XYZ file of C-alpha atoms in Angstrom:
479
model
C 0.000 0.000 0.000
C 1.244 3.450 -0.917
C 0.880 5.564 2.207
C 0.700 8.707 0.076
C -2.374 7.479 -1.813
C -5.558 7.267 0.284
C -7.470 5.477 -2.520
C -7.470 1.683 -2.383
C -9.203 -0.424 -5.110
C -12.081 -2.534 -3.813
C -13.643 -3.927 -6.981
C -13.940 -3.436 -10.716
C -17.198 -3.233 -12.625
C -17.592 -3.412 -16.403
C -20.501 -1.635 -18.049
C -22.001 -2.216 -21.474
C -22.946 1.264 -22.624
C -25.336 1.877 -25.559
C -23.906 3.724 -28.553
C -25.214 4.243 -32.072
C -23.494 4.618 -35.414
C -24.626 7.211 -37.983
C -23.687 8.026 -41.560
C -23.626 11.820 -41.888
C -23.428 13.757 -45.153
C -22.238 17.326 -44.646
C -20.465 20.267 -46.252
C -17.740 22.491 -44.863
C -16.505 25.919 -45.920
C -12.765 25.758 -46.506
C -10.504 28.805 -46.634
C -7.265 28.413 -48.562
C -4.521 30.130 -50.447
C -3.607 30.076 -54.149
C -0.600 28.801 -56.126
C 2.402 31.118 -56.161
C 1.907 32.938 -59.498
C -1.869 33.498 -59.276
C -1.468 34.642 -55.644
C 1.153 37.275 -56.516
C -0.766 38.455 -59.581
C -3.734 39.103 -57.307
C -1.509 40.745 -54.687
C -0.111 43.167 -57.277
C -3.555 43.951 -58.648
C -4.845 44.517 -55.121
C -2.310 47.378 -54.883
C -2.948 48.832 -58.349
C -4.398 47.988 -61.738
C -1.577 47.008 -64.133
C -0.991 46.531 -67.819
C -0.022 43.183 -69.324
C 3.484 44.515 -70.053
C 3.942 45.598 -66.434
C 2.915 42.136 -65.176
C 5.224 40.417 -67.678
C 8.122 42.632 -66.616
C 7.531 41.909 -62.931
C 7.582 38.111 -63.367
C 10.018 37.995 -66.288
C 7.381 36.287 -68.473
C 7.211 36.358 -72.250
C 3.880 37.398 -73.838
C 2.647 33.773 -74.112
C 3.384 33.009 -70.460
C 1.754 36.140 -69.086
C -1.376 35.598 -71.222
C -1.616 32.028 -69.908
C -1.415 33.223 -66.295
C -4.004 35.960 -66.822
C -6.443 33.831 -68.854
C -6.734 31.225 -66.089
C -7.655 33.945 -63.587
C -10.129 35.475 -66.070
C -11.773 32.043 -66.535
C -12.282 31.804 -62.761
C -13.745 35.304 -62.602
C -10.899 36.626 -60.452
C -9.584 39.327 -62.849
C -10.957 41.374 -65.757
C -9.769 43.801 -68.445
C -10.589 47.465 -68.072
C -11.408 49.724 -71.068
C -7.901 51.180 -71.004
C -6.393 47.686 -71.415
C -5.165 47.314 -67.878
C -5.997 44.301 -65.732
C -8.052 44.666 -62.521
C -9.465 42.544 -59.698
C -13.145 41.644 -59.869
C -15.588 42.140 -56.944
C -15.251 38.385 -56.263
C -11.461 38.394 -55.908
C -11.508 41.589 -53.813
C -13.356 39.508 -51.160
C -10.292 37.279 -50.886
C -8.478 40.133 -49.148
C -11.225 41.013 -46.666
C -9.844 38.724 -43.908
C -6.308 40.128 -43.578
C -5.886 42.619 -46.449
C -2.465 41.224 -47.437
C -2.856 37.795 -49.002
C -5.786 36.392 -50.990
C -7.763 33.677 -49.184
C -10.646 32.081 -51.019
C -13.486 29.990 -49.647
C -14.842 26.834 -51.177
C -17.251 24.069 -50.231
C -16.077 20.557 -49.418
C -18.584 17.702 -49.310
C -18.120 14.660 -47.052
C -19.903 11.436 -46.202
C -18.565 9.828 -43.026
C -19.547 7.384 -40.289
C -19.587 8.588 -36.673
C -20.666 7.045 -33.352
C -22.197 8.724 -30.318
C -23.038 7.465 -26.843
C -26.750 7.744 -26.067
C -26.743 9.333 -22.609
C -25.770 12.863 -23.674
C -24.701 12.069 -27.264
C -21.045 12.739 -26.642
C -18.835 11.902 -29.626
C -17.371 8.387 -29.416
C -15.377 7.928 -32.643
C -15.548 7.062 -36.323
C -15.389 3.282 -36.022
C -18.272 0.946 -35.338
C -17.212 -0.477 -31.998
C -19.013 -3.526 -30.621
C -18.157 -5.083 -27.297
C -19.075 -8.452 -25.867
C -21.721 -7.795 -23.191
C -20.820 -10.845 -21.106
C -19.654 -10.188 -17.555
C -20.901 -6.628 -17.554
C -23.838 -4.570 -16.341
C -25.968 -3.488 -19.293
C -26.948 0.178 -19.056
C -29.809 1.656 -21.019
C -31.320 5.036 -21.831
C -34.892 6.237 -21.994
C -36.909 5.318 -25.087
C -37.268 8.969 -26.114
C -33.531 9.258 -26.769
C -33.475 6.101 -28.861
C -36.552 7.168 -30.832
C -35.126 10.618 -31.603
C -31.461 9.661 -31.827
C -31.040 11.009 -35.377
C -32.088 14.473 -34.240
C -29.878 14.283 -31.132
C -26.927 13.074 -33.226
C -27.343 15.976 -35.655
C -27.170 18.552 -32.880
C -24.273 16.700 -31.250
C -22.352 16.654 -34.541
C -22.819 20.401 -34.937
C -21.665 21.061 -31.377
C -18.716 18.645 -31.614
C -17.633 19.439 -35.177
C -14.446 21.299 -34.227
C -13.415 18.528 -31.800
C -14.102 15.845 -34.416
C -12.179 17.727 -37.094
C -9.248 18.400 -34.765
C -8.973 14.671 -34.015
C -8.453 13.996 -37.713
C -11.668 11.968 -37.960
C -12.835 13.864 -41.059
C -9.539 14.356 -42.880
C -5.961 14.068 -41.734
C -4.946 17.417 -40.279
C -1.706 19.052 -39.234
C -1.376 20.370 -35.702
C -1.658 24.019 -36.761
C -4.274 23.471 -39.475
C -7.142 25.900 -39.586
C -10.506 24.325 -38.787
C -13.142 24.975 -41.451
C -16.709 25.986 -40.685
C -19.545 23.474 -40.904
C -21.777 24.775 -43.711
C -24.685 22.329 -43.579
C -25.739 18.760 -42.765
C -27.430 17.242 -45.796
C -28.443 13.863 -44.383
C -28.140 11.660 -41.264
C -28.934 7.958 -41.155
C -28.641 5.642 -38.182
C -26.826 2.466 -39.215
C -26.340 0.318 -36.105
C -27.074 -0.076 -32.399
C -23.882 -1.038 -30.580
C -22.420 -1.339 -27.102
C -19.120 -0.183 -25.710
C -17.445 -1.787 -22.695
C -16.500 0.726 -20.017
C -14.523 -0.405 -17.000
C -14.994 1.365 -13.664
C -12.777 0.850 -10.637
C -14.379 1.501 -7.253
C -11.921 2.790 -4.681
C -12.141 3.275 -0.952
C -10.823 6.544 0.405
C -9.291 5.329 3.651
C -9.167 8.858 5.046
C -12.826 9.750 4.521
C -14.392 6.284 4.272
C -16.105 7.367 1.043
C -16.262 5.067 -1.992
C -15.088 6.802 -5.154
C -14.960 5.578 -8.726
C -12.665 5.985 -11.692
C -13.337 5.274 -15.363
C -10.585 3.132 -16.879
C -11.263 4.037 -20.498
C -11.617 7.000 -22.833
C -15.390 6.896 -22.621
C -16.789 10.462 -22.701
C -18.478 10.573 -19.317
C -21.494 12.814 -18.814
C -23.950 13.805 -16.105
C -26.601 11.412 -17.428
C -24.123 8.532 -17.538
C -22.889 9.177 -13.991
C -26.475 9.463 -12.729
C -27.470 6.174 -14.376
C -24.425 4.414 -12.937
C -25.287 5.690 -9.453
C -28.856 4.435 -9.838
C -27.657 0.985 -10.915
C -25.320 0.648 -7.940
C -27.876 2.094 -5.515
C -30.590 -0.286 -6.725
C -29.083 -2.957 -4.477
C -30.210 -3.043 -0.889
C -28.243 -0.585 1.219
C -29.251 -2.393 4.409
C -26.304 -2.973 6.678
C -25.206 -6.608 7.002
C -22.504 -5.793 9.536
C -24.181 -7.849 12.257
C -24.461 -10.925 10.045
C -20.830 -10.682 8.940
C -19.738 -10.323 12.546
C -21.536 -13.597 13.310
C -19.809 -15.269 10.352
C -16.399 -13.926 11.396
C -16.978 -15.352 14.859
C -17.863 -18.731 13.310
C -14.648 -18.696 11.265
C -12.656 -17.606 14.368
C -11.578 -14.520 12.441
C -10.527 -12.183 15.241
C -9.068 -9.622 12.827
C -12.438 -9.049 11.172
C -14.216 -8.989 14.534
C -11.866 -6.236 15.686
C -12.232 -4.325 12.386
C -16.029 -4.432 12.807
C -15.977 -3.348 16.429
C -18.560 -0.577 16.356
C -20.887 0.363 13.525
C -18.311 0.754 10.800
C -15.292 -0.921 9.188
C -11.776 -0.046 10.353
C -10.185 -0.127 6.911
C -6.783 1.170 8.010
C -6.547 -1.698 10.516
C -7.417 -4.280 7.834
C -4.864 -2.870 5.415
C -2.204 -3.006 8.114
C -3.080 -6.631 8.788
C -2.971 -7.402 5.067
C 0.803 -7.273 5.301
C 0.966 -9.487 8.344
C 1.717 -13.216 8.082
C 0.060 -14.128 11.360
C -3.694 -13.653 11.597
C -4.884 -16.555 13.756
C -2.983 -17.902 16.703
C -0.541 -20.659 15.708
C -1.615 -20.728 12.050
C -0.381 -19.069 8.888
C -2.827 -16.877 6.986
C -2.938 -13.637 5.105
C -5.500 -10.922 4.544
C -7.197 -9.911 1.302
C -8.775 -6.500 0.803
C -10.970 -5.960 -2.235
C -12.491 -8.312 -4.773
C -10.778 -11.608 -5.530
C -10.755 -10.620 -9.204
C -8.506 -7.618 -8.698
C -5.208 -8.515 -10.323
C -3.125 -8.430 -7.133
C -5.645 -10.495 -5.194
C -6.072 -13.135 -7.873
C -2.288 -13.408 -8.128
C -2.419 -14.367 -4.445
C -4.972 -17.085 -5.256
C -2.832 -18.418 -8.107
C 0.211 -18.554 -5.850
C -1.805 -20.545 -3.323
C -2.898 -22.991 -6.029
C 0.665 -23.405 -7.270
C 1.896 -24.146 -3.767
C -0.780 -26.815 -3.427
C 0.357 -28.467 -6.646
C 3.893 -28.746 -5.279
C 2.989 -30.370 -1.981
C -0.038 -32.548 -2.761
C 0.750 -36.221 -3.138
C -1.429 -38.915 -4.622
C -3.155 -41.193 -2.139
C -3.485 -44.955 -2.360
C -7.184 -44.872 -3.220
C -6.887 -41.795 -5.446
C -10.003 -40.245 -3.923
C -10.755 -36.890 -5.604
C -10.147 -33.756 -3.574
C -13.261 -31.621 -3.245
C -12.727 -28.057 -4.492
C -15.685 -25.695 -4.092
C -16.136 -22.058 -5.000
C -19.173 -20.556 -3.292
C -20.437 -17.463 -5.111
C -22.045 -14.625 -3.092
C -25.428 -13.082 -3.861
C -23.769 -9.840 -4.851
C -25.288 -8.320 -7.991
C -21.917 -6.941 -9.128
C -19.982 -10.191 -8.597
C -18.321 -11.417 -11.792
C -19.367 -8.360 -13.774
C -15.883 -7.607 -15.061
C -13.658 -9.097 -17.738
C -11.131 -10.259 -15.123
C -13.521 -13.021 -14.037
C -12.792 -14.881 -17.264
C -9.150 -15.414 -16.373
C -10.160 -16.463 -12.865
C -12.522 -19.082 -14.287
C -9.856 -20.361 -16.690
C -7.362 -20.739 -13.830
C -9.955 -22.528 -11.694
C -10.760 -24.841 -14.608
C -7.075 -25.625 -15.232
C -6.543 -26.581 -11.601
C -9.695 -28.710 -11.713
C -8.135 -30.895 -14.415
C -6.080 -32.557 -11.677
C -2.623 -32.323 -10.163
C 0.102 -34.262 -11.898
C 2.601 -36.038 -9.621
C 5.283 -38.636 -10.224
C 2.873 -41.309 -9.039
C -0.004 -40.194 -11.233
C -2.742 -37.559 -11.364
C -4.547 -36.428 -8.215
C -8.188 -35.951 -9.306
C -10.034 -32.774 -8.297
C -13.809 -32.699 -7.893
C -14.591 -29.041 -8.560
C -17.821 -27.113 -8.333
C -18.695 -23.471 -8.790
C -21.758 -23.003 -6.590
C -23.945 -20.289 -8.073
C -26.830 -18.747 -6.077
C -30.371 -18.205 -7.385
C -33.255 -16.455 -5.649
C -35.524 -19.387 -6.493
C -35.411 -22.538 -8.546
C -34.459 -21.129 -11.958
C -36.152 -21.786 -15.253
C -34.195 -22.850 -18.331
C -33.820 -19.238 -19.478
C -32.070 -18.246 -16.236
C -29.809 -21.293 -16.463
C -28.868 -20.561 -20.074
C -28.064 -16.956 -19.176
C -25.768 -18.078 -16.346
C -23.917 -20.699 -18.414
C -23.458 -18.174 -21.221
C -22.216 -15.499 -18.823
C -19.592 -17.790 -17.308
C -19.024 -20.116 -20.254
C -15.298 -20.537 -19.539
C -16.275 -22.957 -16.752
C -19.837 -23.906 -17.701
C -19.255 -27.597 -16.962
C -18.413 -26.765 -13.347
C -21.407 -24.489 -12.687
C -23.818 -25.839 -10.061
C -26.851 -24.052 -8.711
C -28.535 -23.652 -5.373
C -31.374 -21.563 -3.961
C -29.838 -18.997 -1.638
C -31.463 -17.372 1.335
C -30.652 -13.742 2.127
C -28.132 -14.760 4.774
C -26.318 -17.067 2.314
C -25.206 -14.248 0.066
C -22.752 -12.390 2.293
C -19.755 -14.692 1.903
C -17.654 -15.889 -1.016
C -15.521 -18.929 -0.255
C -13.017 -21.183 -2.010
C -12.078 -24.363 -0.251
C -9.751 -27.137 -1.369
C -10.329 -30.024 0.956
C -7.566 -30.366 3.586
C -5.344 -27.795 1.843
C -6.564 -24.201 2.003
C -9.597 -21.995 2.337
C -10.345 -18.443 1.215
C -13.150 -16.437 2.783
C -14.286 -13.098 1.362
C -16.957 -11.166 3.237
C -19.136 -8.817 1.170
C -19.937 -6.016 3.589
C -22.706 -3.490 2.895
C -23.269 -0.314 4.867
C -25.959 2.335 4.209
C -23.365 5.080 3.629
C -21.947 3.146 0.670
C -25.131 3.558 -1.451
C -25.452 -0.049 -2.565
C -21.744 -0.766 -3.030
C -20.176 -3.606 -1.105
C -16.640 -3.848 0.228
C -15.097 -7.323 -0.158
C -12.389 -8.384 2.285
C -11.274 -11.560 3.995
C -8.422 -14.019 4.403
C -6.546 -17.025 3.039
C -5.682 -19.781 5.471
C -4.047 -23.203 5.527
C -5.081 -23.920 9.107
C -6.869 -27.281 9.155
C -9.406 -26.239 11.774
C -10.456 -23.159 9.798
C -10.474 -25.139 6.532
C -12.867 -27.618 8.138
C -15.119 -24.771 9.322
C -15.194 -23.218 5.850
C -15.904 -26.563 4.194
C -18.757 -27.237 6.616
C -20.139 -23.745 6.001
C -20.215 -24.336 2.229
C -21.919 -27.731 2.523
C -24.494 -26.378 4.997
C -25.204 -23.401 2.731
C -26.208 -25.566 -0.223
C -27.940 -28.340 1.725
C -31.454 -28.444 3.117
C -34.751 -27.357 1.617
C -36.473 -24.200 0.466
C -39.681 -22.848 2.004
C -41.563 -24.786 -0.685
C -39.830 -27.992 0.486
C -37.688 -28.333 -2.612
C -33.972 -29.176 -2.277
C -31.834 -26.026 -2.198
C -29.095 -27.665 -4.254
C -30.120 -28.677 -7.774
C -26.759 -29.729 -9.181
C -24.990 -29.004 -12.482
C -26.633 -26.257 -14.508
C -26.023 -28.032 -17.823
C -28.165 -30.949 -16.596
C -31.030 -28.475 -16.071
C -30.784 -27.472 -19.721
C -30.782 -31.108 -20.875
C -34.046 -31.664 -18.974
C -35.789 -29.026 -21.098
């Protein structure tokens, strides 16, 4: 932990944000200069009307060359002959000097047909490419129907307001750093081409000085007031009821004195937990270590992987080759697994579940990912879950969770290690939860965690149906 930085990551949340792609036809007014000879002919004539001979003498042209230079300007309507034979500027070419009076600058129309994308919250410009993101493991945000129905009109106004920004980015034509930005003359046509989504990653951070949860966008998404308001509503939609009492009871069951001390009172002593995170001794006479934040944060999952690797080195095959039970109990936390990092976690869990190779053979692992449902799910719910976590779909098992079942996430490899992550909610956190817990290799605590997992999924629902209904893929096959 960096003592100078009071912000500590607690979890990451990926959002699937609605964007739309439009083809826009438009015209711009470009101001530019002229080639060398025509420019200086006009400059001279802007000072005084001149004869053909005077112009030829100035440039060192012969009669044919000077006539060629003048005729091209006459064809464009920039110069004309006077009655006395001299050459003069026309009213059109005199306008070229109105901007600075020294050099001729002419304006012309340029027509373009380009594709642009806008986010749908406040129609901030998102880019020229059609970006589509996989919506798995993310929270899908949406906007009101009125914005979708009138998106062409919104996009037109947004394009007008953002034109200079879009042009400066080089998304219309390649521009130099000091290039002059043309004026948008008109929009001829706008057509919506596609509805898309963009993945936006948000890191939630705990300010250990104030106790306030802050958030940081991890992408170039153009945030807006509407987007921030929608995100707050999504997070706040979860129950903000405090579960501090329930987690204290669980910590007591797991003999977790560090958590009991951190929860002494009506709040969480985060500084104390972070101090203990760097301590090797948590329980008396056993080795353990603390985890603060979601398991899927890179640093925390690296800790899990290290634990798994250590197990591979020390586990030996038994005479009867009985599989080791390896369970991952998922909490009833609506933001759990809603980030791309979960995919790597599932892959690592699946790899370990293939068994541990030793000199004497392979130690089999009987793995289950125990996923909570509010009630016995229908096939649609099961399909959604297996699609969401398809990296390990063969290991997904379901159970009906009570409210009290959802506060703890646990991984337990029989007789080897256990990980407990509490998901604490307090009213001041507006629906966000703070995950924290420990890793232990103490056999007594491992046994307690294993018993907790088995008790959580056993028994019956209020309708007298078994809470545990087994592999999710078998539910699909029964359709």
